[in-house]
Short mmCIF file of C-alpha atoms in Angstrom, two decimals:
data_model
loop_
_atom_site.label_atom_id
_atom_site.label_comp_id
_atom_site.label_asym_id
_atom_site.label_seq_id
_atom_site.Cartn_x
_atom_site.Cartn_y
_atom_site.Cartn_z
CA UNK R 1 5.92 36.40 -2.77
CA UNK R 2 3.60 37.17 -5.47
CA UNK R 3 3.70 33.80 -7.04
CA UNK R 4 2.61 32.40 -3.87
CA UNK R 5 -0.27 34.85 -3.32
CA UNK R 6 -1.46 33.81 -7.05
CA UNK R 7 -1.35 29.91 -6.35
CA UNK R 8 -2.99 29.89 -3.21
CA UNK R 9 -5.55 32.83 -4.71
CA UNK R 10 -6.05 30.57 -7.59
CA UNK R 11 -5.90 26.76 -5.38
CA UNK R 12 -8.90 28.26 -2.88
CA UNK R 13 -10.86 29.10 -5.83
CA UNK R 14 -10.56 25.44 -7.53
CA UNK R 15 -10.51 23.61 -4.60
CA UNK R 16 -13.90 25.66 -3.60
CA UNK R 17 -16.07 24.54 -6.51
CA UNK R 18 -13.87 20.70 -6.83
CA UNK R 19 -16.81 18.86 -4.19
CA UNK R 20 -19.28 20.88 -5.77
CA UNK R 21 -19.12 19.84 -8.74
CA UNK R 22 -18.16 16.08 -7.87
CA UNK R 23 -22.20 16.48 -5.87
CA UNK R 24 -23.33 18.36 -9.16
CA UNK R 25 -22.07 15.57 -11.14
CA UNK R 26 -24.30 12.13 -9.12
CA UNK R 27 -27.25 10.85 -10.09
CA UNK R 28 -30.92 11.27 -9.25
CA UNK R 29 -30.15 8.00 -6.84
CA UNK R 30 -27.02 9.54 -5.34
CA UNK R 31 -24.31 7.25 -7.65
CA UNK R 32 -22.22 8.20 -10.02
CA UNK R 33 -23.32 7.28 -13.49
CA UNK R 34 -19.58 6.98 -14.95
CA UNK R 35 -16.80 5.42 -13.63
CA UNK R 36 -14.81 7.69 -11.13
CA UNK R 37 -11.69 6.01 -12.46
CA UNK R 38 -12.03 7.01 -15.84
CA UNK R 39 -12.48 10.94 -14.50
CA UNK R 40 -9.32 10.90 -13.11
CA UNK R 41 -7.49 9.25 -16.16
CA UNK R 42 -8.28 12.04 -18.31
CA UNK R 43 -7.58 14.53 -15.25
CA UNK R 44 -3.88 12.98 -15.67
CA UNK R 45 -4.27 12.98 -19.82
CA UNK R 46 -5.03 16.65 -19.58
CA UNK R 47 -2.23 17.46 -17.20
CA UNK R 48 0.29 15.66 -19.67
CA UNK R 49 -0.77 16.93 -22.84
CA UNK R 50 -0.24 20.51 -20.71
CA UNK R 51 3.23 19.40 -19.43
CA UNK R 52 4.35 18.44 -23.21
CA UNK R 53 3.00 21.76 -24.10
CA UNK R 54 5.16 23.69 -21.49
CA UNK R 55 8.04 21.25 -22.06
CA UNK R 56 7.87 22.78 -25.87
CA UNK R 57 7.38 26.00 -25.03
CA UNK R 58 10.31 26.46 -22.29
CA UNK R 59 12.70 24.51 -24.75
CA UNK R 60 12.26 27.39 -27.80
CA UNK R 61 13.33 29.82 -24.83
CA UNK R 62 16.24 31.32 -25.45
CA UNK R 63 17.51 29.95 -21.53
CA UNK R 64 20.10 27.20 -20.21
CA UNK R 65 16.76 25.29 -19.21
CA UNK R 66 16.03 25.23 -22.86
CA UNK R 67 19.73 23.40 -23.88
CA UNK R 68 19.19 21.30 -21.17
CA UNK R 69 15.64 20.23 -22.44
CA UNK R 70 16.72 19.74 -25.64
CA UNK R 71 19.51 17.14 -24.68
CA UNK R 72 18.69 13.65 -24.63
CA UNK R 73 21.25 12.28 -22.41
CA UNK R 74 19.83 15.02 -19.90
CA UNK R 75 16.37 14.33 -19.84
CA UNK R 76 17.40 10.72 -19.62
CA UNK R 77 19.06 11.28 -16.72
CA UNK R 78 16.34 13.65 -14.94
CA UNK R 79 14.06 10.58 -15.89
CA UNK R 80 16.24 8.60 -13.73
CA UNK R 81 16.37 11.25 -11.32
CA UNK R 82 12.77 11.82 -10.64
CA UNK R 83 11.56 8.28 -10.57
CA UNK R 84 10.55 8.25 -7.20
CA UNK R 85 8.00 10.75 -8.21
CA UNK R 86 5.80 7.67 -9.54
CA UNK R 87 5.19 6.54 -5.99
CA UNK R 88 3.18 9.81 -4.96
CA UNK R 89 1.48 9.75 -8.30
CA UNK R 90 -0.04 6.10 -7.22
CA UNK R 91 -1.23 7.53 -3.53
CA UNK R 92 -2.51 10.54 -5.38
CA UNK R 93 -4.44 7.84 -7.62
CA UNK R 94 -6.15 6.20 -4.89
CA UNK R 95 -7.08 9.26 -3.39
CA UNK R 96 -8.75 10.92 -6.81
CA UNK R 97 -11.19 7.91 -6.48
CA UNK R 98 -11.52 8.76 -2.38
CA UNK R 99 -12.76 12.53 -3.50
CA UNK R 100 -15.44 10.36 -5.35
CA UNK R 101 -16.51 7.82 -2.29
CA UNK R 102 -16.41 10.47 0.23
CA UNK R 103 -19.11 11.97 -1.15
CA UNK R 104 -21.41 9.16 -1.21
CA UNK R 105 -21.22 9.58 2.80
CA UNK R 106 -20.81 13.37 2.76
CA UNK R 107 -22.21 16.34 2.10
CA UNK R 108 -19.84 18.77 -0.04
CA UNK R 109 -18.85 20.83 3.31
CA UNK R 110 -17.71 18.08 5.54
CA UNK R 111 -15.54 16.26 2.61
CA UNK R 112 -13.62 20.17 2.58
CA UNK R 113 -13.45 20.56 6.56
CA UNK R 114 -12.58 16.70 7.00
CA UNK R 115 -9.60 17.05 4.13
CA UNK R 116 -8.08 20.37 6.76
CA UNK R 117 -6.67 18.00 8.89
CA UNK R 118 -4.55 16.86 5.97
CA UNK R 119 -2.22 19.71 7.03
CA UNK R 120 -1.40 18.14 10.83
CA UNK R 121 -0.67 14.90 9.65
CA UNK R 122 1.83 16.79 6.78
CA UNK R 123 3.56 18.85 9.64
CA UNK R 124 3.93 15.61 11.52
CA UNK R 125 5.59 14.37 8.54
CA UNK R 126 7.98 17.27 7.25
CA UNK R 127 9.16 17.59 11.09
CA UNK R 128 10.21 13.72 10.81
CA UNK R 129 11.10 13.60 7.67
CA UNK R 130 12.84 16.58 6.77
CA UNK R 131 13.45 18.17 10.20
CA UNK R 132 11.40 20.82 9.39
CA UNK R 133 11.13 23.29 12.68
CA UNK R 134 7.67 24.73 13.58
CA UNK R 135 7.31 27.21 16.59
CA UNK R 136 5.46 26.34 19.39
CA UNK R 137 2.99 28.70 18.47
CA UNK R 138 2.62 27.38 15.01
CA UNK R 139 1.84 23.82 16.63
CA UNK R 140 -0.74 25.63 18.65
CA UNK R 141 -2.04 27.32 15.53
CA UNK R 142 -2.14 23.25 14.16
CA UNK R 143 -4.07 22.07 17.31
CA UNK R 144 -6.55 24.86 17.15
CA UNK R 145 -7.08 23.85 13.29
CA UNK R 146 -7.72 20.27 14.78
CA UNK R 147 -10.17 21.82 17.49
CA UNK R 148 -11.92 23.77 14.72
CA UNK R 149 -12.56 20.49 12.44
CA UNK R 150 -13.88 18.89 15.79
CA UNK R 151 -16.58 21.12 16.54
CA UNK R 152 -17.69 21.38 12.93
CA UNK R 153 -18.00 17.75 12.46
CA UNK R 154 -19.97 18.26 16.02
CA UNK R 155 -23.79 16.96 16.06
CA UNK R 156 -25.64 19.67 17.55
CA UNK R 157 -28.94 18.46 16.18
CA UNK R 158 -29.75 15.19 14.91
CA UNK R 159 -31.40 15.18 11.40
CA UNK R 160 -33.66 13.42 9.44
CA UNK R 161 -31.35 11.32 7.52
CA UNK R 162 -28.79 11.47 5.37
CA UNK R 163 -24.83 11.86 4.62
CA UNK R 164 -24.66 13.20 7.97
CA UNK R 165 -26.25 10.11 9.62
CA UNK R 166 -23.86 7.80 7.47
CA UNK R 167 -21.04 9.72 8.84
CA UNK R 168 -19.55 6.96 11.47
CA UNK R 169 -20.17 3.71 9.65
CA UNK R 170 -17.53 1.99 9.35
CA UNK R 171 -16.88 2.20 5.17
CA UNK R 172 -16.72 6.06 6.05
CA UNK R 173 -14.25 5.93 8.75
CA UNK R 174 -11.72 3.66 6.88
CA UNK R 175 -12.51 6.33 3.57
CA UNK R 176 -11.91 9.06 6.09
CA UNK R 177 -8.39 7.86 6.84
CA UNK R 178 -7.44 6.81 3.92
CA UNK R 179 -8.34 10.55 2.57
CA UNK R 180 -6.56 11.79 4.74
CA UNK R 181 -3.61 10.20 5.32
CA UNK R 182 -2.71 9.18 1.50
CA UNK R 183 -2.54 12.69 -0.02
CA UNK R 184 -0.27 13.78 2.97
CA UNK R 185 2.27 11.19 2.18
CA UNK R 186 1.85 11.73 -1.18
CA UNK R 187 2.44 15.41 -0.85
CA UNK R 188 5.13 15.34 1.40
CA UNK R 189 7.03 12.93 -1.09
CA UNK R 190 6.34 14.94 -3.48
CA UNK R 191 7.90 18.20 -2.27
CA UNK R 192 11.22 16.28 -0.92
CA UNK R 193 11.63 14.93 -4.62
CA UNK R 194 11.29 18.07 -6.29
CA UNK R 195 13.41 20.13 -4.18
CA UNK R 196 15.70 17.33 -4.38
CA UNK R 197 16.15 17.65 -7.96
CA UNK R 198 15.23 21.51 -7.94
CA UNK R 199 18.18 21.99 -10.95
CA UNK R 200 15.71 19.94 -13.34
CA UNK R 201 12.66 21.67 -15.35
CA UNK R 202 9.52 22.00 -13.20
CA UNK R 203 8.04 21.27 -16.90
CA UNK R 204 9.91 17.98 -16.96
CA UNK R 205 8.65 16.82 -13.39
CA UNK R 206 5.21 17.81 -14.22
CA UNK R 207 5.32 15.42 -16.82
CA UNK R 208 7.08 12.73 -14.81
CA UNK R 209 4.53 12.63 -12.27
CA UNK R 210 1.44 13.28 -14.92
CA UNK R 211 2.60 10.50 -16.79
CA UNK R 212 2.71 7.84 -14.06
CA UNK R 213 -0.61 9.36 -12.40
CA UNK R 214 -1.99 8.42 -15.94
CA UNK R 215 -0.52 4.86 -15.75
CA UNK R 216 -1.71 4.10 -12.08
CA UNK R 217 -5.44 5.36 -13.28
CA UNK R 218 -5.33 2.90 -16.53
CA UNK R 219 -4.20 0.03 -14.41
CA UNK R 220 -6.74 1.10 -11.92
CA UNK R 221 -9.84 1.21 -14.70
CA UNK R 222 -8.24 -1.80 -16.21
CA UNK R 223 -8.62 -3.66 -12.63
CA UNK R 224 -12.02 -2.31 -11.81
CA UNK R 225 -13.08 -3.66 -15.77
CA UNK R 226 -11.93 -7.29 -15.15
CA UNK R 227 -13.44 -7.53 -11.70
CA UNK R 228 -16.80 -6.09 -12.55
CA UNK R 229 -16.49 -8.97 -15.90
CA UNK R 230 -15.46 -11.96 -13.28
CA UNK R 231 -18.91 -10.83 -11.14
CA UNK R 232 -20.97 -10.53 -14.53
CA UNK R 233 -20.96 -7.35 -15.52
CA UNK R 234 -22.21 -6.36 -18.68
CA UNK R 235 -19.40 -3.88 -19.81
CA UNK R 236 -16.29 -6.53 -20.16
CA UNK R 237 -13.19 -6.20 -19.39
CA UNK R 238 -12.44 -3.03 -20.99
CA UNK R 239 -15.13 -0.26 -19.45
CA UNK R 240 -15.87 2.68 -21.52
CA UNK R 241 -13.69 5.58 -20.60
CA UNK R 242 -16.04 8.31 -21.67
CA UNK R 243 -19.18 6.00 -20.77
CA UNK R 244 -21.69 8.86 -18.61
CA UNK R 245 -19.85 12.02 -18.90
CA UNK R 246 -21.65 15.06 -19.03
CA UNK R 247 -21.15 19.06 -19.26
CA UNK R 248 -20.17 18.94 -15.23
CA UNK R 249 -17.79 16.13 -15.78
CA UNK R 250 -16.12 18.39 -18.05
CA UNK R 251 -16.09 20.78 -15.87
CA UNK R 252 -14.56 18.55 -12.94
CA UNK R 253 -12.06 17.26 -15.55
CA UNK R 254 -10.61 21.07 -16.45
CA UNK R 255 -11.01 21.97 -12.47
CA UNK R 256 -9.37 18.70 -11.10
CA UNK R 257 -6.45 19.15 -13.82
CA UNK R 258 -5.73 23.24 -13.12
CA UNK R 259 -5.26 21.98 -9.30
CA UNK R 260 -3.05 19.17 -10.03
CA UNK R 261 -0.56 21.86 -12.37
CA UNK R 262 -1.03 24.29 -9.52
CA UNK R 263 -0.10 21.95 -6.99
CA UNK R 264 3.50 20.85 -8.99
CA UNK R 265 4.50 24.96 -8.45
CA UNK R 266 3.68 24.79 -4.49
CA UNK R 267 5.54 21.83 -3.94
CA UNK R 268 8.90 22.69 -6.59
CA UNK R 269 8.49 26.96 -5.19
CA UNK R 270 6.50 26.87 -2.38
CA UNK R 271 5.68 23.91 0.35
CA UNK R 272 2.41 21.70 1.07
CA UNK R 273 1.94 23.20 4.26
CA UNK R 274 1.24 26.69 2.41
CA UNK R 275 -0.89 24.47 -0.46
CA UNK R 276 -3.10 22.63 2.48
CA UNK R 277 -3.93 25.85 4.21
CA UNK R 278 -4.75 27.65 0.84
CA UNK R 279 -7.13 24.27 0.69
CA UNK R 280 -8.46 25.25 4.17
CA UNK R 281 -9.04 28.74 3.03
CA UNK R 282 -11.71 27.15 0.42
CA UNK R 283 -13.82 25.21 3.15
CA UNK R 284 -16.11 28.53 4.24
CA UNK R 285 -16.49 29.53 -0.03
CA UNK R 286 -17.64 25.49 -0.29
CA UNK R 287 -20.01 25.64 2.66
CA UNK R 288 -21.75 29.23 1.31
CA UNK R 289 -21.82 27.74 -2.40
CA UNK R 290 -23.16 24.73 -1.12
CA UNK R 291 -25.83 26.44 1.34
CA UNK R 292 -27.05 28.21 -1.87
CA UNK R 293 -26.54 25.87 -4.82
CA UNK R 294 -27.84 22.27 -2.55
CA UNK R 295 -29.63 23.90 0.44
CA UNK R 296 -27.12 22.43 2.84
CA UNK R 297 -27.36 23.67 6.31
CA UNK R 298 -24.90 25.82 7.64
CA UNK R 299 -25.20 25.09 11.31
CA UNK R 300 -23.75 27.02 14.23
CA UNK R 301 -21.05 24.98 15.15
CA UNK R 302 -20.01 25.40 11.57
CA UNK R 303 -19.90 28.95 11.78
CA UNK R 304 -17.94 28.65 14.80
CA UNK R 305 -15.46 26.16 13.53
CA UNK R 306 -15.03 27.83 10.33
CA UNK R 307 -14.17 30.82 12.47
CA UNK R 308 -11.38 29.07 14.49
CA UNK R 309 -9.79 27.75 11.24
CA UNK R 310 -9.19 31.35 10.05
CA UNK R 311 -7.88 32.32 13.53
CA UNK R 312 -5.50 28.58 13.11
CA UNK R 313 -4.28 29.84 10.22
CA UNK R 314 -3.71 33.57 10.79
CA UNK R 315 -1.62 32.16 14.31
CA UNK R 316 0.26 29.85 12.00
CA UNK R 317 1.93 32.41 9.11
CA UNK R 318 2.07 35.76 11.95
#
């Protein structure tokens, strides 16, 4: 119980500040001045070089984990094991790059309230996949977090332009379900694998899925680099990794990297229904941080959204 109160203290903290900083981190012109790709490689370089570090550290324990991480033929065979984890790590690819898109037709807020209904579409899925039983209540407590999104993305009052006005075009709405449809498969898969193989290392599948999330992000910058070069770019094939980066970008690197390690212990110890309402949880600390850092508007039907969320997910765990 206490390990889960720490990961979903510490995941509503991250996840609070992760569109922040991805709108701290455009341009004067609203772009992004490095590659969004190349973020998210060293997100998953980070995340390995931790996983190596834990794999070292757990196998100078004096523990049966340790013997087992110190045999070859073992960690050959939880290689084999834990392949499927790759095909997550490539949804969870794709979607790094969404968190970047979105906000090109998003303000911070929306991008957090838009990614709650990530948890419907993941109860949908563990109660088809798994068999996972959810009381009727609980569905209720889903439909109300449904309702709550719905009024928040409400238009009360029209604007004067903006990411709010760019909202229903249709390059949004096909990023909008993509965002939210990839990470739920991806988490879903994620957890089933895992808890599959629950007798091998959680250090050993953080590095399984680290390392392929690392390959899928090369292959991705790779593909971006030769397409940009067929349509004359100036770069070549081979874009700069670290080409733009800044002190924020750090920051988003070392944010986006603590949430993907955190979100390897919800899915081996805890489940991603728990991890996607912990995300949920962060949506009224983005909207106040954004109000104050960006001067967002925090409009009524926010306020009353936000406050059927809470009840949603109060319903759902009493």
């Amino acid at each position: 119980k206490s390990l889960k109160i720490a990961l979903v203290c510490s995941d509503c903290l991250l996840v609070s500040f992760q569109p922040l900083l991805v709108h701290l981190s455009k341009s004067a012109d609203g772009t992004f001045a490095f590659d969004p790709i190349s973020v998210n490689l060293l997100v998953e370089c980070v995340k390995c070089v931790f996983a190596v570090c834990f794999i070292v550290y757990t196998a100078n324990q004096p523990s049966p984990e340790a013997k087992a991480l110190r045999s070859v033929s073992r960690l050959r065979r939880a290689a084999r094991e834990n392949l499927p984890l790759a095909f997550p790590s490539a949804l969870h690819a794709v979607n790094n790059y969404l968190k970047f898109a979105m906000q090109l037709y998003f303000s911070p807020t929306t991008v957090r309230m838009l990614a709650n209904l990530k948890v419907l579409v993941i109860a949908v899925l563990l109660k088809t996949i798994t068999r996972r039983r959810f009381s009727v209540i609980q569905w209720e407590a889903l439909a109300l977090l449904v309702l709550g999104v719905t009024v928040n993305q409400m238009k009360l009052s029209l604007g004067a332009g903006g990411a709010e006005d760019a909202a229903m075009s249709p390059m949004a709405l096909m990023y909008t379900a993509m965002f939210i449809s990839f990470p739920s498969f991806a988490s879903v898969f994620n957890e089933v694998t895992m808890k599959k193989n629950f007798e091998t290392s959680v250090s050993l599948q953080m590095f399984f899925s680290y390392f392929w999330g690392a390959v899928f992000n090369l292959i991705g910058l790779f593909g971006v680099g030769v397409y940009r070069s067929w349509n004359g770019g100036s770069e070549g094939w081979m874009p700069s990794v670290f080409r733009g980066h800044s002190i924020v970008t750090c920051l988003l690197v070392a944010n986006n990297a603590a949430q993907g390690v955190l979100s390897t212990f919800f899915f081996k110890f805890a489940d991603s229904v728990m991890k996607k309402h912990s995300s949920n949880a962060a949506t009224i600390f983005t909207a106040l941080l954004s109000a104050a850092m960006f001067g967002h508007t925090l409009r009524a039907n926010f306020v009353v959204g936000g406050a059927i969320v809470l009840i949603s997910m109060h319903l759902f765990y009493a």
